[in-house]
Coordinates of C-alpha atoms in Angstrom, one line a residue:
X1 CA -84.6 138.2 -14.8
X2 CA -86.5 140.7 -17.4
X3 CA -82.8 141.6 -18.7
X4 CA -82.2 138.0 -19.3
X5 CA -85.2 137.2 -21.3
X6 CA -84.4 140.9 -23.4
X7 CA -81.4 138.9 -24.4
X8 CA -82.8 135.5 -24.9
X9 CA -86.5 136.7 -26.9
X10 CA -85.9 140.4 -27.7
X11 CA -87.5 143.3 -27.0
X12 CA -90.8 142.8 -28.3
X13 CA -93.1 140.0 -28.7
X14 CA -96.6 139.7 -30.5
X15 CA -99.8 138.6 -30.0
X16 CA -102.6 137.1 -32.2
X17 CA -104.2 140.5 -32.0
X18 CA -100.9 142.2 -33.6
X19 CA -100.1 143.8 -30.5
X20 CA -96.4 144.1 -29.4
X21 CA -95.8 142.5 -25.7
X22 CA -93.2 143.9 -23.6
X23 CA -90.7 141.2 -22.3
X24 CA -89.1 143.6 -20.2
X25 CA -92.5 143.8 -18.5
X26 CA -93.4 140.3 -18.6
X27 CA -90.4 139.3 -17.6
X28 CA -90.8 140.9 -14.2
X29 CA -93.6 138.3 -13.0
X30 CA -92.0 134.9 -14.6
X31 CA -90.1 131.5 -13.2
X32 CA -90.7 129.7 -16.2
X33 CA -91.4 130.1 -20.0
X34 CA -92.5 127.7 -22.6
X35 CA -90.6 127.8 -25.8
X36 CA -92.9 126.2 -28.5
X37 CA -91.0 125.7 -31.3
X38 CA -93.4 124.6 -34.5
X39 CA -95.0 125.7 -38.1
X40 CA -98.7 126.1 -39.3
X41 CA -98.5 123.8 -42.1
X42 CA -97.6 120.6 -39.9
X43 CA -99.5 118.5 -39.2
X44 CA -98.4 117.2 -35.9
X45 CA -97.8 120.9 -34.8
X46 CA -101.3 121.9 -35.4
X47 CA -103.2 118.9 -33.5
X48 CA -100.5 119.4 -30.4
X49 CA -101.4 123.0 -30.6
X50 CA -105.2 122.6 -29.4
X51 CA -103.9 120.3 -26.4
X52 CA -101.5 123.2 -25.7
X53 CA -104.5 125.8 -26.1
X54 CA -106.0 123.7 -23.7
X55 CA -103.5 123.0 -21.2
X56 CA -102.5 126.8 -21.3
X57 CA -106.5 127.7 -20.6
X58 CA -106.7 125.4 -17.4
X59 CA -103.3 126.7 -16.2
X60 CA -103.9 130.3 -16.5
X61 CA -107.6 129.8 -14.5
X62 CA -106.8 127.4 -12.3
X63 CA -102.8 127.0 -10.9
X64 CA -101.7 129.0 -8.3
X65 CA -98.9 129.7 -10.3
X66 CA -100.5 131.2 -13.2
X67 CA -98.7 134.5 -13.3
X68 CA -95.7 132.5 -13.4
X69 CA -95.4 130.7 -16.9
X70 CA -95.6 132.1 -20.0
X71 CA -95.7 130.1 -23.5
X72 CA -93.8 132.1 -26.4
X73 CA -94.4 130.6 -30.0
X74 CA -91.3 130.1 -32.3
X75 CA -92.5 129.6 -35.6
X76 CA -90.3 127.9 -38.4
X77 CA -93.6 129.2 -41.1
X78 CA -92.1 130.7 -44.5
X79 CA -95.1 132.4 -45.0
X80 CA -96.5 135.4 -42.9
X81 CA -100.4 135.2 -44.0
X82 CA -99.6 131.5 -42.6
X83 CA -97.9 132.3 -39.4
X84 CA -100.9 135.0 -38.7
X85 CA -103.5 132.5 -39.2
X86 CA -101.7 129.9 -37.1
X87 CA -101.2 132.9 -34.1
X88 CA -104.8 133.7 -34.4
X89 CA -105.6 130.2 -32.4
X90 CA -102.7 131.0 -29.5
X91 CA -103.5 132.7 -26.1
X92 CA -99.8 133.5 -25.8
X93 CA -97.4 135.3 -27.6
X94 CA -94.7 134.8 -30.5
X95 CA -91.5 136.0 -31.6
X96 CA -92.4 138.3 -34.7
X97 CA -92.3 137.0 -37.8
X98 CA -89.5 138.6 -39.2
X99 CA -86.6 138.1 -36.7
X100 CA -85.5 134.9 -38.2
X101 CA -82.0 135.2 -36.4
X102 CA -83.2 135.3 -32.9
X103 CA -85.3 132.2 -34.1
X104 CA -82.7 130.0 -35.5
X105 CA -80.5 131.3 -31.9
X106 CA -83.1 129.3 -30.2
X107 CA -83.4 126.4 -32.5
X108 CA -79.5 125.9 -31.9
X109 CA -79.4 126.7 -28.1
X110 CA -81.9 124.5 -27.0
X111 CA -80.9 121.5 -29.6
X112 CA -84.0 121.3 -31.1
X113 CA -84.7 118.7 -33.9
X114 CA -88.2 118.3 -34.6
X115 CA -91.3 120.2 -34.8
X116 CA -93.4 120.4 -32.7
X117 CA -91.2 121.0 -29.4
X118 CA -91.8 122.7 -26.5
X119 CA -88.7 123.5 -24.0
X120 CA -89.4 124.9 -20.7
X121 CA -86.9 126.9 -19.7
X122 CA -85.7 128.9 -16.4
X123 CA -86.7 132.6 -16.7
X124 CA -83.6 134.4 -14.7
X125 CA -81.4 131.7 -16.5
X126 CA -82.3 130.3 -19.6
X127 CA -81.4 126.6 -18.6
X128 CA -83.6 124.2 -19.4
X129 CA -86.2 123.2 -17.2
X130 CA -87.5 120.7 -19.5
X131 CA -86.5 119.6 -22.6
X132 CA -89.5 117.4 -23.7
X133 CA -92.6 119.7 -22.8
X134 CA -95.1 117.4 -25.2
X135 CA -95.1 114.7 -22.1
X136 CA -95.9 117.3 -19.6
X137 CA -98.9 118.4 -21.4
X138 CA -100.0 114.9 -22.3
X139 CA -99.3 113.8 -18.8
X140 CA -99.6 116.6 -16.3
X141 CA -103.1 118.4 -17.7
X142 CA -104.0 120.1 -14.8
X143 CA -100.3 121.1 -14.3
X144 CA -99.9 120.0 -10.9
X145 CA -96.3 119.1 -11.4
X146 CA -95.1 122.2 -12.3
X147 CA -92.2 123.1 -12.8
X148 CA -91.6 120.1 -14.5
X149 CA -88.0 119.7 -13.3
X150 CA -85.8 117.0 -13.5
X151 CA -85.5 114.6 -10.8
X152 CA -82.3 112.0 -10.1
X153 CA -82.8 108.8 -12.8
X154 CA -83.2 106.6 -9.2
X155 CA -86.3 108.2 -8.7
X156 CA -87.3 108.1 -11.9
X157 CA -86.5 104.8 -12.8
X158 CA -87.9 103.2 -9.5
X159 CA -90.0 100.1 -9.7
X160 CA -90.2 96.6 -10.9
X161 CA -87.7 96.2 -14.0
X162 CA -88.0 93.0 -16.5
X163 CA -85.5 90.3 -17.8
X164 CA -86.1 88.4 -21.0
X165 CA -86.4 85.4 -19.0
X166 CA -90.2 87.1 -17.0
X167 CA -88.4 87.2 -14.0
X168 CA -88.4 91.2 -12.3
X169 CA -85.1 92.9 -10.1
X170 CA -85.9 96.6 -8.9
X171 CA -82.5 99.4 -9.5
X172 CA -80.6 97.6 -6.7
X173 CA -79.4 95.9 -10.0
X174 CA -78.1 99.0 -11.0
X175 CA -76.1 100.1 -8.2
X176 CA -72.5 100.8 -8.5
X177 CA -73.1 100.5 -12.3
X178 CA -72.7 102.1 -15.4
X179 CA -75.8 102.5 -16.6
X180 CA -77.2 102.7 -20.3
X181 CA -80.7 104.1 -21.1
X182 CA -82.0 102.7 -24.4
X183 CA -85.1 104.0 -25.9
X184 CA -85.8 102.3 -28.5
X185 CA -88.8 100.6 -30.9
X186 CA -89.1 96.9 -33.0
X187 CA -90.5 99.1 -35.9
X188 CA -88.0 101.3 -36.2
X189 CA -85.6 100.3 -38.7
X190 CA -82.3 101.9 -37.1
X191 CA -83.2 100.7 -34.1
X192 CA -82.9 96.8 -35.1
X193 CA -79.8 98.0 -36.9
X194 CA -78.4 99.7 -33.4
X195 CA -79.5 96.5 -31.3
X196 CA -77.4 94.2 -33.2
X197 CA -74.1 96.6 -32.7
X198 CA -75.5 96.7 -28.8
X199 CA -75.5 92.7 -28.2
X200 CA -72.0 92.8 -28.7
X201 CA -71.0 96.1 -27.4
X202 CA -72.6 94.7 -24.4
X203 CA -71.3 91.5 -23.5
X204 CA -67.9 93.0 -24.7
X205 CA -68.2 95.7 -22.1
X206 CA -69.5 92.9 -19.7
X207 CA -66.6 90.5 -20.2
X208 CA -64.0 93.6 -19.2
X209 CA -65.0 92.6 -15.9
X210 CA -66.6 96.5 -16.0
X211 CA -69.7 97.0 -14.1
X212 CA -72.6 98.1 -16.4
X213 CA -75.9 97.3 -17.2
X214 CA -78.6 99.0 -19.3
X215 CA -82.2 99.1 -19.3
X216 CA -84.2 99.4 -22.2
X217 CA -87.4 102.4 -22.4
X218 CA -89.4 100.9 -25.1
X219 CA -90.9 103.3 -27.8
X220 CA -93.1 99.7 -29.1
X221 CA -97.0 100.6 -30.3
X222 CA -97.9 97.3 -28.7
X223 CA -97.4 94.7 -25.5
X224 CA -96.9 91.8 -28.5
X225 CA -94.1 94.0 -30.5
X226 CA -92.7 95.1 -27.1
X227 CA -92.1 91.1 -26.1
X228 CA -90.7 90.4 -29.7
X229 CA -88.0 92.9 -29.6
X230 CA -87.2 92.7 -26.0
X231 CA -86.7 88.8 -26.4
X232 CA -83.5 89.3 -28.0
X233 CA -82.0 91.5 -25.3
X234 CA -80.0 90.3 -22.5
X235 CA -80.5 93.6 -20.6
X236 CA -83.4 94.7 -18.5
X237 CA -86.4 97.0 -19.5
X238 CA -89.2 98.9 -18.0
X239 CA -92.5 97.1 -18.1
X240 CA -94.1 98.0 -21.6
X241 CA -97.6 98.3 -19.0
X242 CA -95.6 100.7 -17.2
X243 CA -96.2 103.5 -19.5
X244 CA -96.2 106.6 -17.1
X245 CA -92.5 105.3 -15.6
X246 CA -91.6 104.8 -19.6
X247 CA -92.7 108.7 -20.3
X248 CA -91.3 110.0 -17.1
X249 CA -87.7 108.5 -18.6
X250 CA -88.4 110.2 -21.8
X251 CA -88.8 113.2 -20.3
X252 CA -85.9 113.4 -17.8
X253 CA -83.8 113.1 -21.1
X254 CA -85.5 115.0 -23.1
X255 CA -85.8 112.5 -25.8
X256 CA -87.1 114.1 -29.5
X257 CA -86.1 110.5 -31.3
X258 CA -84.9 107.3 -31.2
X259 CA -82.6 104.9 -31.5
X260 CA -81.4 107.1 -28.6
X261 CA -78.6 105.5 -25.5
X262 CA -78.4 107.7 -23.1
X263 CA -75.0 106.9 -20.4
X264 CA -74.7 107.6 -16.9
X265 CA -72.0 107.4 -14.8
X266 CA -72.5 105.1 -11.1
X267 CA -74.3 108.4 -9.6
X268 CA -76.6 108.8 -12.1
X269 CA -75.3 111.5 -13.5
X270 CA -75.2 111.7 -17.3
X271 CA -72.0 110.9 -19.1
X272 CA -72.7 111.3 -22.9
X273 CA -75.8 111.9 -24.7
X274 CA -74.6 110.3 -27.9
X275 CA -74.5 106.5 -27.0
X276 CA -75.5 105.5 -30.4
X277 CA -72.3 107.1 -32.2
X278 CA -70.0 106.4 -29.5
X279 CA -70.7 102.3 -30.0
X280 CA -70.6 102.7 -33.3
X281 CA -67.6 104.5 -33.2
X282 CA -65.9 102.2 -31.0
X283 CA -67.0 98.5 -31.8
X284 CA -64.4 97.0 -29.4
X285 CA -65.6 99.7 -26.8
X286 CA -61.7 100.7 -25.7
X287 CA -63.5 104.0 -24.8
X288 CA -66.0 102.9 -22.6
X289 CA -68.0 104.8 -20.7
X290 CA -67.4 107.1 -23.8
X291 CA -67.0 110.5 -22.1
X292 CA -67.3 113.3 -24.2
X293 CA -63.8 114.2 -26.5
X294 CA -62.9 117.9 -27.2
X295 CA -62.1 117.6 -30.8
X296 CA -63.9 114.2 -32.7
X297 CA -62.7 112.6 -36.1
X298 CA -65.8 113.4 -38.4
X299 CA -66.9 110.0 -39.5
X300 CA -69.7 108.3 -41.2
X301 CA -71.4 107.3 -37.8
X302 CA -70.7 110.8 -36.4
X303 CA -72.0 113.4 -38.5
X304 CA -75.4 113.4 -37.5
X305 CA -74.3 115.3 -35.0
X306 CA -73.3 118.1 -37.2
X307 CA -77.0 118.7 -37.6
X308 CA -77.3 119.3 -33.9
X309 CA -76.2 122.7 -34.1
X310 CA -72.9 124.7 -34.9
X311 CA -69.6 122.6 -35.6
X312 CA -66.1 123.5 -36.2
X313 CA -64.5 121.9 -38.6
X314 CA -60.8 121.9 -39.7
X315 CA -60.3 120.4 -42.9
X316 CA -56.9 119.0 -43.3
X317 CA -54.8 117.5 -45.9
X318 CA -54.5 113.9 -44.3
X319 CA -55.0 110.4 -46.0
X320 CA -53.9 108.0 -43.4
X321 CA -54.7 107.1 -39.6
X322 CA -52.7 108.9 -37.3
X323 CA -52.1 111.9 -39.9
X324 CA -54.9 113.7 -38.2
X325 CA -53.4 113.9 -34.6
X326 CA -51.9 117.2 -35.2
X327 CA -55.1 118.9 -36.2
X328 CA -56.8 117.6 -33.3
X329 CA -53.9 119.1 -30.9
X330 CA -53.9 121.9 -32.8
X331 CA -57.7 123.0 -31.9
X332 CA -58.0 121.0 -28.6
X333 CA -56.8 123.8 -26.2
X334 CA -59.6 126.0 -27.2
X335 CA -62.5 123.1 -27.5
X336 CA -61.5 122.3 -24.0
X337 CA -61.9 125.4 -22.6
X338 CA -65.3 125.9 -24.4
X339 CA -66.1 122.4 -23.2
X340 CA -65.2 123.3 -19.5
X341 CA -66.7 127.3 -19.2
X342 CA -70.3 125.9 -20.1
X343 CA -69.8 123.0 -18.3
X344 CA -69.2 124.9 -15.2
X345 CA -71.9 127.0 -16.5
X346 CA -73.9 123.5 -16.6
X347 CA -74.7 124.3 -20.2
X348 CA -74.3 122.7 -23.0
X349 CA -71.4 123.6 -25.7
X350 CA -72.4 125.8 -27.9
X351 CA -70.0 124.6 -30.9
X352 CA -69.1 120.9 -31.2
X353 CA -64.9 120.3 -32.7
X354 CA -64.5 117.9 -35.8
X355 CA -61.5 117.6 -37.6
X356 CA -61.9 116.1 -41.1
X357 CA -59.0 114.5 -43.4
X358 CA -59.4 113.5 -46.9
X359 CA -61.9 110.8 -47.4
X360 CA -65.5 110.1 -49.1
X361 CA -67.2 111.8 -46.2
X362 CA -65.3 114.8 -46.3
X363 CA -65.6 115.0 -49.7
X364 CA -69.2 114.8 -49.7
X365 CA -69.6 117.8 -46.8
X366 CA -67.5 120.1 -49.1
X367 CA -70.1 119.5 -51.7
X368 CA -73.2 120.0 -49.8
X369 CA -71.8 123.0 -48.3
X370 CA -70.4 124.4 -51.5
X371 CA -66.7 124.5 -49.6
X372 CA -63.5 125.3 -51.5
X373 CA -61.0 123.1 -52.1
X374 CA -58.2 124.4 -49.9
X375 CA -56.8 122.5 -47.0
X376 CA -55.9 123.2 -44.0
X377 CA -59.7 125.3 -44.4
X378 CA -61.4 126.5 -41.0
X379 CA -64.9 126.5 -41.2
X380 CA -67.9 126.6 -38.6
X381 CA -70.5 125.1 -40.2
X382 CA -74.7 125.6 -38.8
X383 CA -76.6 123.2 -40.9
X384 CA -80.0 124.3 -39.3
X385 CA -79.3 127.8 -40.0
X386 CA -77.9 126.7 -43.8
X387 CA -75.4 129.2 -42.9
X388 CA -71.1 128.9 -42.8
X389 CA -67.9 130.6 -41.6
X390 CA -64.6 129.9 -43.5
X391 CA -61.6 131.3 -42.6
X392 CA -59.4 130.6 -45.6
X393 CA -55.9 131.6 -44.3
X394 CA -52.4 129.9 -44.9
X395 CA -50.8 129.1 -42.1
X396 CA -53.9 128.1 -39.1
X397 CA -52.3 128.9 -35.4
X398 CA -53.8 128.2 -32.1
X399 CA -54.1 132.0 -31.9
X400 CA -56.3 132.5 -35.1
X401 CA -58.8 129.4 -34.0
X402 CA -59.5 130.7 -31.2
X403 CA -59.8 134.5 -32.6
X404 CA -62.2 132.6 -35.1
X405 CA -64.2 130.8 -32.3
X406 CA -64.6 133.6 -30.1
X407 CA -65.4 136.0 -32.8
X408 CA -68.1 133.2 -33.8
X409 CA -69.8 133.1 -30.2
X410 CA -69.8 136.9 -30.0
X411 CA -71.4 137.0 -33.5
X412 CA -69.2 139.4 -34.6
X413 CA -68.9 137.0 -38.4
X414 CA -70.8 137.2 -41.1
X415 CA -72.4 134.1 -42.3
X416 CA -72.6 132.6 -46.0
X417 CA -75.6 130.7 -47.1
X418 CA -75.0 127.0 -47.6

């Protein structure tokens, strides 16, 4: 366990009185650990760090598993007389200041995309635990639910569950289906815009004679808003007074933002965390239930996720549908056998496959990431890190894409800012 958390944290962590913490030690006595990703100067951050101080106070005194959780601050602060002050009002300790690497490791590993965040994690393992820690300390104070694992979506999702019409079902509805988890809000702009694409993916899906049905988690600031928006839906929905069930589903996904659809496969297992580009994607839903491709197209609707952490990227010199196939077969053996070692390893992917021809969009991420011109280029590209790996070669074999890949993963590269 204390060797894993060496490799996941370093060596040595600080506390607010400048003293270095031993993880090796530490390590020794820990199930869980609390990684609290956020910055001095935000606002959000600073006003979820006293309920943190506070939940972390009533822990350590009264749970009987006090000795077995540790909080570890990962700051994203530019500025060290910042980043001191801010430690000064923590109990538990931070990565230092200075190992900026190890931080943006983290960042990328556990897919965060907001501040503040807080990921509980497995000690011996490093798999999350819990990938919204902001609900637990909202709505498990005293900590009596640690350790905050998941539990299956029936259990979760159990109780009374709305149609537009008023009248109420319960998740014998939603056996034997496909399920989609919407969480979603009336006053959030690309929500309404993802609601409209929905109503048809929907009944499309619907009229396939395929057996799915979604239920929508509402994110609404009020019972009148909630009503409003969920009038237009012919889908079911948590009860907006239902608002511990609602958290509990944000939770087991470990949602940081919405629009968000969330798909699950008859089980209740999850299928694809990226709902919202996958119906976007596919208007006429041919690839429903969407499970997740090796090697994607980079498009318009699916670049966000190249903010989600590192992405391959082949650029290629391709005009016309169809022209990008042999890319995509090119890198595909060695995206599916990332894909399948972490899923066996019941991790997520550490690099995400695009393959890009010559279009606006394409155009528009050479810019921003000051790429040359070249095509066929291989690049890895880590926007949160505003760092990027080109191999500029000219002939791009099976052989060097994956020599790239697992040079990548081993950090044996050396990045270039973007």
């Amino acid at each position: 366990m204390s060797e894993f958390l060496v490799n996941l944290l370093g060596e040595r962590l600080v506390n607010s009185e400048k003293a270095e913490v031993d993880v090796q030690a530490l390590g020794s006595k820990l199930s869980l650990v609390g990684l609290y990703f956020g910055c001095s100067l935000n606002g959000p951050c600073k006003q979820f760090n006293a309920s943190l101080c506070e939940f972390y106070s009533k822990f350590k005194k009264s749970s009987e598993h006090k000795d077995t959780l540790e909080i570890v601050f990962v700051s994203s602060d530019q500025d060290q007389k910042h980043w001191q002050d801010f430690l000064q009002e923590m109990q538990w300790p931070a990565l230092p200041f200075k190992d900026r690497h190890k931080k943006m490791k983290l960042w990328n590993k556990y897919k965060v995309t907001s501040i503040p965040s807080l990921v509980f994690v497995d000690a011996a393992t490093g798999k999350v635990v819990c990938q919204n820690g902001l609900l637990v300390v909202r709505d498990d104070p005293k900590g009596l639910e640690f350790p905050w694992g998941p539990k299956p979506f029936a259990e979760v999702v159990a109780g009374p569950l709305l149609r537009n019409n008023r009248q109420t079902t319960d998740i014998s509805s939603l056996e034997g289906h496909y399920v989609g988890v919407y969480f979603s809000a009336h006053w959030c702009p690309p929500c309404r815009s993802l609601t409209r694409v929905l109503l048809e993916s929907y009944r499309t899906v619907k009229e396939s004679g395929q057996h799915f049905e979604m239920v929508f988690v509402s994110a609404d600031r009020s019972e009148e808003s909630f009503q409003q928006y969920f009038s237009e839906m012919p889908w079911l929905a948590v009860p907006y007074s239902d608002e511990a069930r609602r958290s509990r589903l944000n939770r087991l996904f470990g949602i940081q933002g919405i629009p968000t659809l969330i798909l699950l496969d008859a089980e209740g297992h999850m299928i694809t965390r990226q709902g919202r580009v996958e119906v976007l994607n596919d208007p006429e839903c041919r690839l429903f239930p969407w499970h997740p491709r090796p090697v994607l197209e980079l498009s318009e609707s699916n670049a966000v996720q190249l903010h989600e952490g590192p992405c391959l990227v082949l650029f290629v010199d391709a005009e016309e549908v169809g022209e990008l196939e042999p890319a995509k077969e090119l890198i595909q053996p060695i995206a599916e056998k990332i894909m399948a070692k972490y899923k066996a390893k019941e991790e997520e992917t550490p690099l995400l496959f695009f393959v890009a021809g010559e279009d606006d969009m394409s155009d528009s991420l050479r810019d921003y990431t000051n790429l040359p011109e070249a095509a066929p280029l291989l690049t890895i590209l880590d926007m949160s890190a505003r760092a990027k790996y080109v191999k500029d070669v000219e002939e791009i074999t099976p052989a060097v894409v994956e020599t790239f890949v697992q040079d990548f993963l081993a950090e044996k590269l050396k990045p270039e800012p973007i």
